[in-house]
CSV table of C-alpha atoms (C1' of nucleotides) in Angstrom, one decimal:
chain,number,residue,atom,x,y,z
A,1,UNK,CA,116.8,74.1,90.3
A,2,UNK,CA,115.5,76.0,87.4
A,3,UNK,CA,112.0,76.5,88.7
A,4,UNK,CA,113.3,77.9,92.0
A,5,UNK,CA,115.2,80.5,90.1
A,6,UNK,CA,112.1,81.2,87.8
A,7,UNK,CA,109.9,81.5,90.8
A,8,UNK,CA,112.1,84.0,92.5
A,9,UNK,CA,112.5,86.1,89.4
A,10,UNK,CA,108.8,86.1,88.7
A,11,UNK,CA,108.0,87.1,92.2
A,12,UNK,CA,110.6,89.9,92.2
A,13,UNK,CA,110.1,91.3,88.7
A,14,UNK,CA,106.8,90.0,87.3
A,15,UNK,CA,106.0,87.6,84.4
A,16,UNK,CA,106.5,89.8,81.3
A,17,UNK,CA,109.3,91.6,82.9
A,18,UNK,CA,111.3,88.3,83.3
A,19,UNK,CA,112.8,87.0,80.2
A,20,UNK,CA,114.0,83.4,79.5
A,21,UNK,CA,117.4,85.0,79.1
A,22,UNK,CA,117.2,86.2,82.7
A,23,UNK,CA,116.2,82.9,84.0
A,24,UNK,CA,118.9,81.1,82.0
A,25,UNK,CA,121.5,83.5,83.3
A,26,UNK,CA,120.8,83.1,87.0
A,27,UNK,CA,120.8,79.3,86.3
A,28,UNK,CA,124.3,79.6,84.8
A,29,UNK,CA,123.2,78.5,81.3
A,30,UNK,CA,122.2,79.9,77.9
A,31,UNK,CA,118.6,80.5,76.9
A,32,UNK,CA,118.4,77.6,74.5
A,33,UNK,CA,119.4,75.1,77.2
A,34,UNK,CA,116.1,75.8,79.0
A,35,UNK,CA,114.2,74.1,76.1
A,36,UNK,CA,115.8,70.8,77.0
A,37,UNK,CA,114.0,70.9,80.3
A,38,UNK,CA,110.7,72.8,79.4
A,39,UNK,CA,108.8,73.2,76.2
A,40,UNK,CA,108.1,76.9,76.7
A,41,UNK,CA,108.0,79.9,79.0
A,42,UNK,CA,104.3,79.2,79.6
A,43,UNK,CA,105.1,75.6,80.8
A,44,UNK,CA,107.6,77.1,83.2
A,45,UNK,CA,105.2,79.6,84.6
A,46,UNK,CA,102.4,77.1,84.8
A,47,UNK,CA,104.5,74.8,87.0
A,48,UNK,CA,105.6,77.8,89.2
A,49,UNK,CA,101.9,78.8,89.7
A,50,UNK,CA,100.7,75.3,90.5
A,51,UNK,CA,103.5,74.7,92.9
A,52,UNK,CA,102.7,78.1,94.6
A,53,UNK,CA,99.1,77.0,95.3
A,54,UNK,CA,100.1,73.5,96.4
A,55,UNK,CA,102.7,74.9,98.8
A,56,UNK,CA,100.3,77.3,100.6
A,57,UNK,CA,97.5,74.8,100.5
A,58,UNK,CA,99.4,72.0,102.0
A,59,UNK,CA,100.9,74.3,104.7
A,60,UNK,CA,97.4,75.7,105.7
A,61,UNK,CA,95.7,72.3,105.8
A,62,UNK,CA,98.6,70.8,107.7
A,63,UNK,CA,98.6,73.6,110.4
A,64,UNK,CA,94.9,73.5,110.9
A,65,UNK,CA,94.6,69.7,111.0
A,66,UNK,CA,97.4,69.6,113.6
A,67,UNK,CA,95.1,71.3,116.0
A,68,UNK,CA,92.7,68.4,115.9
A,69,UNK,CA,89.0,68.5,114.9
A,70,UNK,CA,87.7,70.1,118.1
A,71,UNK,CA,90.0,73.0,118.4
A,72,UNK,CA,88.2,76.3,118.8
A,73,UNK,CA,87.3,78.1,115.5
A,74,UNK,CA,89.3,81.1,116.6
A,75,UNK,CA,92.4,78.8,116.9
A,76,UNK,CA,91.7,77.3,113.5
A,77,UNK,CA,91.4,80.7,111.9
A,78,UNK,CA,94.6,81.8,113.5
A,79,UNK,CA,96.4,78.8,112.3
A,80,UNK,CA,95.0,79.3,108.7
A,81,UNK,CA,96.1,82.9,108.7
A,82,UNK,CA,99.6,82.1,110.1
A,83,UNK,CA,100.2,79.3,107.6
A,84,UNK,CA,99.2,81.3,104.6
A,85,UNK,CA,101.4,84.2,105.6
A,86,UNK,CA,104.3,81.9,106.3
A,87,UNK,CA,104.0,80.2,102.9
A,88,UNK,CA,103.6,83.5,101.2
A,89,UNK,CA,106.4,85.4,102.8
A,90,UNK,CA,108.9,82.9,104.3
A,91,UNK,CA,108.6,79.4,102.8
A,92,UNK,CA,109.9,79.9,99.3
A,93,UNK,CA,109.1,82.0,96.2
A,94,UNK,CA,106.4,80.0,94.5
A,95,UNK,CA,103.4,81.2,96.5
A,96,UNK,CA,104.6,84.8,96.3
A,97,UNK,CA,105.1,84.5,92.6
A,98,UNK,CA,101.6,83.1,92.2
A,99,UNK,CA,100.0,86.0,94.1
A,100,UNK,CA,102.0,88.6,92.2
A,101,UNK,CA,101.7,87.4,88.7
A,102,UNK,CA,98.6,85.3,88.5
A,103,UNK,CA,96.7,88.3,87.0
A,104,UNK,CA,99.4,89.0,84.4
A,105,UNK,CA,99.9,85.6,82.7
A,106,UNK,CA,98.2,84.7,79.4
A,107,UNK,CA,94.5,83.8,79.8
A,108,UNK,CA,95.0,80.0,79.0
A,109,UNK,CA,97.8,79.7,81.6
A,110,UNK,CA,95.4,81.3,84.1
A,111,UNK,CA,92.8,78.8,83.2
A,112,UNK,CA,95.2,75.9,83.6
A,113,UNK,CA,96.1,77.0,87.1
A,114,UNK,CA,92.6,78.1,88.1
A,115,UNK,CA,91.4,74.8,89.4
A,116,UNK,CA,94.0,74.3,92.2
A,117,UNK,CA,93.4,77.9,93.2
A,118,UNK,CA,89.7,77.3,93.4
A,119,UNK,CA,90.2,74.3,95.6
A,120,UNK,CA,92.3,76.2,98.1
A,121,UNK,CA,89.7,79.0,98.1
A,122,UNK,CA,87.1,76.4,98.8
A,123,UNK,CA,89.1,75.2,101.7
A,124,UNK,CA,88.9,78.7,103.2
A,125,UNK,CA,85.1,78.7,102.6
A,126,UNK,CA,84.9,75.6,104.6
A,127,UNK,CA,87.0,76.8,107.5
A,128,UNK,CA,84.8,79.9,107.8
A,129,UNK,CA,81.6,78.1,107.3
A,130,UNK,CA,82.6,75.6,110.0
A,131,UNK,CA,83.3,78.4,112.4
A,132,UNK,CA,79.9,79.9,111.6
A,133,UNK,CA,78.1,76.7,112.0
A,134,UNK,CA,79.6,76.2,115.5
A,135,UNK,CA,78.2,79.7,116.4
A,136,UNK,CA,81.6,81.4,116.6
A,137,UNK,CA,80.8,84.0,114.0
A,138,UNK,CA,78.5,86.9,114.6
A,139,UNK,CA,75.2,86.3,112.9
A,140,UNK,CA,74.7,88.5,109.7
A,141,UNK,CA,78.4,88.4,108.8
A,142,UNK,CA,78.9,88.1,105.1
A,143,UNK,CA,81.2,85.1,104.9
A,144,UNK,CA,82.2,85.8,101.3
A,145,UNK,CA,83.3,89.3,102.0
A,146,UNK,CA,85.1,88.1,105.2
A,147,UNK,CA,87.1,85.5,103.2
A,148,UNK,CA,87.9,87.8,100.4
A,149,UNK,CA,89.0,90.6,102.7
A,150,UNK,CA,91.1,88.3,104.9
A,151,UNK,CA,92.8,86.8,101.8
A,152,UNK,CA,93.3,90.3,100.4
A,153,UNK,CA,94.9,91.6,103.6
A,154,UNK,CA,97.2,88.7,103.6
A,155,UNK,CA,98.1,88.5,99.8
A,156,UNK,CA,98.8,92.3,99.6
A,157,UNK,CA,101.6,91.7,102.2
A,158,UNK,CA,103.8,90.6,99.3
A,159,UNK,CA,103.7,94.2,98.1
A,160,UNK,CA,105.0,95.7,101.4
A,161,UNK,CA,106.6,93.1,103.5
A,162,UNK,CA,110.4,93.0,103.5
A,163,UNK,CA,112.1,90.5,105.8
A,164,UNK,CA,113.8,92.4,108.6
A,165,UNK,CA,115.1,91.4,112.0
A,166,UNK,CA,112.3,92.2,114.5
A,167,UNK,CA,109.6,92.3,111.9
A,168,UNK,CA,108.2,88.9,112.2
A,169,UNK,CA,105.6,87.3,110.0
A,170,UNK,CA,104.0,85.8,113.2
A,171,UNK,CA,103.4,89.4,114.4
A,172,UNK,CA,101.5,90.2,111.2
A,173,UNK,CA,99.5,87.0,111.6
A,174,UNK,CA,98.7,87.9,115.2
A,175,UNK,CA,97.6,91.4,114.2
A,176,UNK,CA,95.3,90.2,111.5
A,177,UNK,CA,93.8,87.4,113.7
A,178,UNK,CA,93.1,90.1,116.4
A,179,UNK,CA,91.4,92.2,113.8
A,180,UNK,CA,89.2,89.4,112.6
A,181,UNK,CA,88.4,88.2,116.0
A,182,UNK,CA,87.4,91.4,117.8
A,183,UNK,CA,88.5,94.4,115.8
A,184,UNK,CA,90.6,97.2,117.1
A,185,UNK,CA,88.1,99.8,118.2
A,186,UNK,CA,87.1,100.5,121.8
A,187,UNK,CA,83.4,100.7,121.9
A,188,UNK,CA,81.0,102.5,124.2
A,189,UNK,CA,83.8,104.8,125.1
A,190,UNK,CA,83.5,108.4,126.0
A,191,UNK,CA,85.7,110.0,123.3
A,192,UNK,CA,88.3,112.5,124.3
A,193,UNK,CA,87.7,115.9,122.9
A,194,UNK,CA,90.1,116.5,120.0
A,195,UNK,CA,93.1,118.3,121.4
A,196,UNK,CA,93.6,121.8,119.9
A,197,UNK,CA,96.4,122.2,117.5
A,198,UNK,CA,98.1,125.0,115.7
A,199,UNK,CA,99.8,122.8,113.2
A,200,UNK,CA,98.5,119.6,111.6
A,201,UNK,CA,100.5,116.6,112.7
A,202,UNK,CA,104.0,115.6,113.3
A,203,UNK,CA,105.8,115.8,110.0
A,204,UNK,CA,108.2,113.3,111.3
A,205,UNK,CA,110.3,111.5,108.8
A,206,UNK,CA,109.0,108.3,107.3
A,207,UNK,CA,110.7,105.6,105.3
A,208,UNK,CA,109.5,104.8,101.8
A,209,UNK,CA,107.4,101.6,101.7
A,210,UNK,CA,104.6,100.2,99.8
A,211,UNK,CA,101.8,101.0,99.4
B,1,UNK,CA,91.1,110.9,75.9
B,2,UNK,CA,94.2,108.9,75.3
B,3,UNK,CA,95.0,108.6,79.1
B,4,UNK,CA,91.5,107.2,79.9
B,5,UNK,CA,92.0,104.5,77.3
B,6,UNK,CA,95.5,103.8,78.5
B,7,UNK,CA,94.3,103.5,82.1
B,8,UNK,CA,91.6,101.1,81.2
B,9,UNK,CA,93.9,98.8,79.3
B,10,UNK,CA,96.6,98.9,82.0
B,11,UNK,CA,94.1,98.0,84.6
B,12,UNK,CA,92.6,95.2,82.6
B,13,UNK,CA,95.7,93.6,81.1
B,14,UNK,CA,98.7,94.9,83.0
B,15,UNK,CA,101.6,97.2,81.9
B,16,UNK,CA,103.9,95.0,79.8
B,17,UNK,CA,100.9,93.3,78.3
B,18,UNK,CA,99.5,96.5,77.0
B,19,UNK,CA,101.4,97.8,73.9
B,20,UNK,CA,101.4,101.2,72.4
B,21,UNK,CA,99.7,99.6,69.5
B,22,UNK,CA,96.8,98.4,71.7
B,23,UNK,CA,96.4,101.9,73.2
B,24,UNK,CA,96.6,103.5,69.7
B,25,UNK,CA,94.0,101.1,68.3
B,26,UNK,CA,91.3,101.8,71.0
B,27,UNK,CA,92.0,105.6,70.5
B,28,UNK,CA,91.3,105.1,66.7
B,29,UNK,CA,94.8,106.0,65.7
B,30,UNK,CA,98.2,104.7,64.7
B,31,UNK,CA,101.0,104.0,67.1
B,32,UNK,CA,103.1,106.8,65.8
B,33,UNK,CA,100.5,109.4,66.5
B,34,UNK,CA,100.7,108.8,70.2
B,35,UNK,CA,104.2,110.4,70.0
B,36,UNK,CA,102.6,113.7,69.2
B,37,UNK,CA,100.9,113.6,72.6
B,38,UNK,CA,103.5,111.8,74.7
B,39,UNK,CA,107.2,111.3,74.5
B,40,UNK,CA,107.2,107.6,75.5
B,41,UNK,CA,105.2,104.7,77.0
B,42,UNK,CA,106.8,105.6,80.3
B,43,UNK,CA,105.5,109.1,80.2
B,44,UNK,CA,102.0,107.7,79.6
B,45,UNK,CA,102.1,105.3,82.5
B,46,UNK,CA,103.6,107.9,84.8
B,47,UNK,CA,100.7,110.2,84.2
B,48,UNK,CA,98.2,107.3,84.7
B,49,UNK,CA,99.9,106.3,87.9
B,50,UNK,CA,99.9,109.8,89.3
B,51,UNK,CA,96.5,110.5,88.4
B,52,UNK,CA,95.3,107.2,90.1
B,53,UNK,CA,96.8,108.4,93.4
B,54,UNK,CA,95.4,111.9,93.0
B,55,UNK,CA,91.9,110.5,92.4
B,56,UNK,CA,91.8,108.2,95.4
B,57,UNK,CA,93.6,110.8,97.6
B,58,UNK,CA,91.2,113.6,96.8
B,59,UNK,CA,88.1,111.5,97.2
B,60,UNK,CA,89.3,110.1,100.5
B,61,UNK,CA,90.2,113.5,101.9
B,62,UNK,CA,87.0,115.0,100.7
B,63,UNK,CA,84.7,112.3,102.1
B,64,UNK,CA,86.5,112.5,105.5
B,65,UNK,CA,86.6,116.3,105.7
B,66,UNK,CA,82.9,116.4,104.9
B,67,UNK,CA,82.2,114.8,108.3
B,68,UNK,CA,83.7,117.8,110.2
B,69,UNK,CA,86.6,117.7,112.6
B,70,UNK,CA,84.8,116.3,115.6
B,71,UNK,CA,83.1,113.4,113.9
B,72,UNK,CA,83.7,110.0,115.7
B,73,UNK,CA,86.8,108.2,114.7
B,74,UNK,CA,84.7,105.3,113.6
B,75,UNK,CA,82.8,107.5,111.2
B,76,UNK,CA,85.9,108.9,109.7
B,77,UNK,CA,87.5,105.5,109.2
B,78,UNK,CA,84.3,104.3,107.5
B,79,UNK,CA,84.3,107.3,105.2
B,80,UNK,CA,88.0,106.7,104.4
B,81,UNK,CA,87.4,103.0,103.6
B,82,UNK,CA,84.3,103.8,101.6
B,83,UNK,CA,86.0,106.5,99.6
B,84,UNK,CA,89.1,104.4,98.9
B,85,UNK,CA,86.9,101.5,97.6
B,86,UNK,CA,84.7,103.8,95.5
B,87,UNK,CA,87.7,105.4,93.8
B,88,UNK,CA,89.4,101.9,93.2
B,89,UNK,CA,86.3,100.1,91.8
B,90,UNK,CA,83.8,102.7,90.6
B,91,UNK,CA,85.2,106.1,89.9
B,92,UNK,CA,87.5,105.5,86.9
B,93,UNK,CA,90.3,103.2,85.8
B,94,UNK,CA,93.3,105.3,87.0
B,95,UNK,CA,93.3,104.2,90.7
B,96,UNK,CA,92.7,100.5,89.8
B,97,UNK,CA,95.5,100.7,87.2
B,98,UNK,CA,97.8,102.2,89.8
B,99,UNK,CA,97.1,99.4,92.2
B,100,UNK,CA,97.5,96.6,89.7
B,101,UNK,CA,100.6,97.7,87.8
B,102,UNK,CA,102.6,99.9,90.2
B,103,UNK,CA,104.8,96.8,91.1
B,104,UNK,CA,105.3,96.0,87.4
B,105,UNK,CA,106.5,99.3,86.0
B,106,UNK,CA,110.3,100.2,85.4
B,107,UNK,CA,112.0,101.1,88.6
B,108,UNK,CA,112.5,104.9,87.7
B,109,UNK,CA,108.8,105.2,86.9
B,110,UNK,CA,108.0,103.7,90.3
B,111,UNK,CA,110.3,106.2,91.8
B,112,UNK,CA,108.7,109.1,90.0
B,113,UNK,CA,105.3,108.1,91.3
B,114,UNK,CA,106.4,107.1,94.8
B,115,UNK,CA,106.1,110.5,96.4
B,116,UNK,CA,102.4,110.9,95.8
B,117,UNK,CA,101.8,107.4,97.0
B,118,UNK,CA,103.7,108.2,100.2
B,119,UNK,CA,101.7,111.3,100.9
B,120,UNK,CA,98.5,109.4,100.6
B,121,UNK,CA,99.8,106.6,102.8
B,122,UNK,CA,100.8,109.3,105.3
B,123,UNK,CA,97.3,110.6,105.3
B,124,UNK,CA,96.1,107.1,106.3
B,125,UNK,CA,98.6,107.1,109.1
B,126,UNK,CA,97.2,110.4,110.3
B,127,UNK,CA,93.6,109.2,110.2
B,128,UNK,CA,94.5,106.2,112.4
B,129,UNK,CA,96.9,108.0,114.6
B,130,UNK,CA,94.1,110.6,115.3
B,131,UNK,CA,91.6,107.9,116.2
B,132,UNK,CA,94.3,106.3,118.5
B,133,UNK,CA,95.0,109.6,120.2
B,134,UNK,CA,91.3,110.1,120.8
B,135,UNK,CA,91.3,106.8,122.6
B,136,UNK,CA,89.2,105.1,120.0
B,137,UNK,CA,91.6,102.3,119.2
B,138,UNK,CA,92.4,99.5,121.7
B,139,UNK,CA,95.8,100.1,123.3
B,140,UNK,CA,98.5,97.8,122.1
B,141,UNK,CA,97.2,97.8,118.5
B,142,UNK,CA,100.0,97.9,116.0
B,143,UNK,CA,98.9,100.9,113.9
B,144,UNK,CA,101.3,100.1,111.1
B,145,UNK,CA,99.9,96.7,110.7
B,146,UNK,CA,96.4,97.9,110.9
B,147,UNK,CA,97.0,100.4,108.1
B,148,UNK,CA,98.8,97.9,105.9
B,149,UNK,CA,96.2,95.2,106.4
B,150,UNK,CA,93.2,97.5,105.8
B,151,UNK,CA,94.8,98.9,102.6
B,152,UNK,CA,95.6,95.4,101.6
B,153,UNK,CA,92.1,94.1,102.1
B,154,UNK,CA,90.9,97.1,100.0
B,155,UNK,CA,93.5,97.0,97.2
B,156,UNK,CA,93.2,93.3,96.6
B,157,UNK,CA,89.5,93.8,95.8
B,158,UNK,CA,90.7,94.9,92.2
B,159,UNK,CA,91.6,91.2,91.8
B,160,UNK,CA,88.2,89.8,92.7
B,161,UNK,CA,85.5,92.4,92.4
B,162,UNK,CA,83.4,92.5,89.3
B,163,UNK,CA,80.6,95.0,89.0
B,164,UNK,CA,77.3,93.2,89.3
B,165,UNK,CA,73.8,94.3,90.2
B,166,UNK,CA,73.1,93.6,93.8
B,167,UNK,CA,76.9,93.5,94.7
B,168,UNK,CA,77.5,97.0,95.9
B,169,UNK,CA,80.9,98.4,96.8
B,170,UNK,CA,79.1,100.1,99.7
B,171,UNK,CA,78.4,96.7,101.1
B,172,UNK,CA,82.2,95.8,100.9
B,173,UNK,CA,82.9,99.0,102.8
B,174,UNK,CA,80.5,98.1,105.5
B,175,UNK,CA,81.9,94.6,105.8
B,176,UNK,CA,85.4,95.9,106.2
B,177,UNK,CA,84.4,98.7,108.5
B,178,UNK,CA,82.6,96.3,110.8
B,179,UNK,CA,85.6,93.9,110.6
B,180,UNK,CA,87.9,96.8,111.7
B,181,UNK,CA,85.6,98.1,114.4
B,182,UNK,CA,84.6,94.9,116.3
B,183,UNK,CA,85.7,91.9,114.3
B,184,UNK,CA,83.3,89.1,113.4
B,185,UNK,CA,83.8,86.6,116.2
B,186,UNK,CA,81.4,86.0,119.0
B,187,UNK,CA,83.4,85.9,122.2
B,188,UNK,CA,82.7,84.3,125.6
B,189,UNK,CA,80.4,81.9,123.8
B,190,UNK,CA,79.8,78.4,124.8
B,191,UNK,CA,80.7,76.6,121.6
B,192,UNK,CA,78.4,74.2,120.0
B,193,UNK,CA,79.9,70.7,119.8
B,194,UNK,CA,81.0,69.9,116.3
B,195,UNK,CA,78.2,68.0,114.7
B,196,UNK,CA,79.1,64.5,113.6
B,197,UNK,CA,79.6,64.0,109.8
B,198,UNK,CA,80.1,61.0,107.7
B,199,UNK,CA,81.2,63.1,104.8
B,200,UNK,CA,83.3,66.2,104.8
B,201,UNK,CA,81.4,69.2,103.6
B,202,UNK,CA,78.8,69.9,101.0
B,203,UNK,CA,80.6,69.6,97.6
B,204,UNK,CA,78.1,72.2,96.3
B,205,UNK,CA,79.0,73.8,93.0
B,206,UNK,CA,80.9,77.1,93.2
B,207,UNK,CA,81.5,79.7,90.6
B,208,UNK,CA,85.1,80.5,89.6
B,209,UNK,CA,86.3,83.7,91.0
B,210,UNK,CA,89.6,85.2,92.2
B,211,UNK,CA,91.5,84.4,94.2
C,1,DG,C1',122.7,68.6,78.6
C,2,DT,C1',124.6,72.6,77.0
C,3,DC,C1',126.2,75.2,73.4
C,4,DT,C1',126.3,78.7,68.9
C,5,DA,C1',123.7,80.6,65.5
C,6,DT,C1',119.7,82.2,63.9
C,7,DA,C1',114.8,82.4,62.6
C,8,DG,C1',110.4,84.9,63.2
C,9,DA,C1',107.6,87.9,65.7
C,10,DT,C1',106.7,92.1,68.1
C,11,DA,C1',108.0,95.9,70.8
C,12,DG,C1',109.1,101.0,71.4
C,13,DA,C1',110.6,104.8,68.9
C,14,DT,C1',112.0,108.0,64.8
C,15,DA,C1',111.8,110.4,60.0
C,16,DG,C1',109.3,112.7,57.1
C,17,DA,C1',105.1,113.3,54.0
C,18,DC,C1',100.5,115.3,54.2
D,1,DG,C1',97.6,115.9,64.3
D,2,DT,C1',97.8,111.8,61.9
D,3,DC,C1',99.7,109.1,58.6
D,4,DT,C1',103.2,105.3,56.2
D,5,DA,C1',107.6,103.4,56.4
D,6,DT,C1',111.2,101.9,58.8
D,7,DC,C1',115.0,101.3,62.4
D,8,DT,C1',116.7,98.9,66.2
D,9,DA,C1',116.3,96.1,70.1
D,10,DT,C1',114.6,92.2,72.4
D,11,DC,C1',111.9,88.3,73.0
D,12,DT,C1',110.4,83.3,72.4
D,13,DA,C1',111.7,79.4,70.0
D,14,DT,C1',114.3,76.2,66.8
D,15,DA,C1',118.2,73.8,64.3
D,16,DG,C1',122.1,71.3,64.7
D,17,DA,C1',127.0,70.8,66.5
D,18,DC,C1',129.5,69.0,70.5
DNA sequence: GTCTATAGATAGATAGAC
DNA sequence: GTCTATCTATCTATAGAC
């Protein structure tokens, strides 16, 4: 399918960096043939963007609804995080393309795909507001910041995650859920004194990876 | 300064979406004049990217070092988060441009700016590893995930933050630090029963904003 | 449905006058 | 240092044959 190839290229290279010639080539055809199926590059990218939101939105709703209406808020948040990351990193290329190129498409294309994005964002507001109403979220928490920071932590993973055996997306979801639930710091702990060092830290070799 | 204008346009519009003509225009000159100062568009973007990393790196080290070597790990992490967000959203356009376009520049430009990025990333590893060694981080925490998720939550803010009176960057830093330290969920709580509803949730009007 | 051929616009980059 | 003029490449898109 043409859109599948387009989504993959957009996710990998970006919008402006992907020409119709590139898309046509991986589809095994010439540039002009694309115009039998689509009116313009903007029509192609609009469909890719909308499909991307639909994919992650449906997956997230499905996974959360599966838990039933009386599941613990923490379970619901974990399901939402897990589903979002799955759609973004494993399901197909549409959601990842949306996240990577949305801010780089022409303004009227952004406007045309904004509404579906907003609806999905609203669903996240509802999930967190529901948890708060049920008393599961610490009073005083800024729910808007919480939502934006969680979505940011997830969305940015398209910049650094590379599928590898032993590096499961489920583990990322578990890490982020744990972070959201109870953080990572030990509190009320008597800190160990900083050990004396003559050198800074182990200059151990590290693999290049974003960011 | 030419690079200042270039950084602003790259951050606002993206790399491919910003032409040398655009940069020249806001500089009050013609395209050809840029070639007296720079050899190519790639040279311009390389300098912008490297300056972006230098800015955030210097600001973060400065802010953390200011606390002294025996400051509590939580204080150091808060300073690091606060400095990163400040550089990204308030200081100038270089860091924001780096975050937004790094994944969209030609591969050899990415390679040429990778090293400074890696060094800054390594500094974050050191900050978190130091906190862990001092016993401040819950055992079993995946430090690589923690770093990537924190940087993601921060970096993604370039996609949604718009400077507005009453919406301080310090508040975002406080929210993320609180999230990292102790999370937002109330634990061991007897959950309130979900209130019965005839309709879903308030369909209240909401303002468009990313994501 | 896919092709060849090409139009029309715009990009990065260069030559040379001032 | 900045300009005008221009080169060359590439892009989106169209026309029309098969």
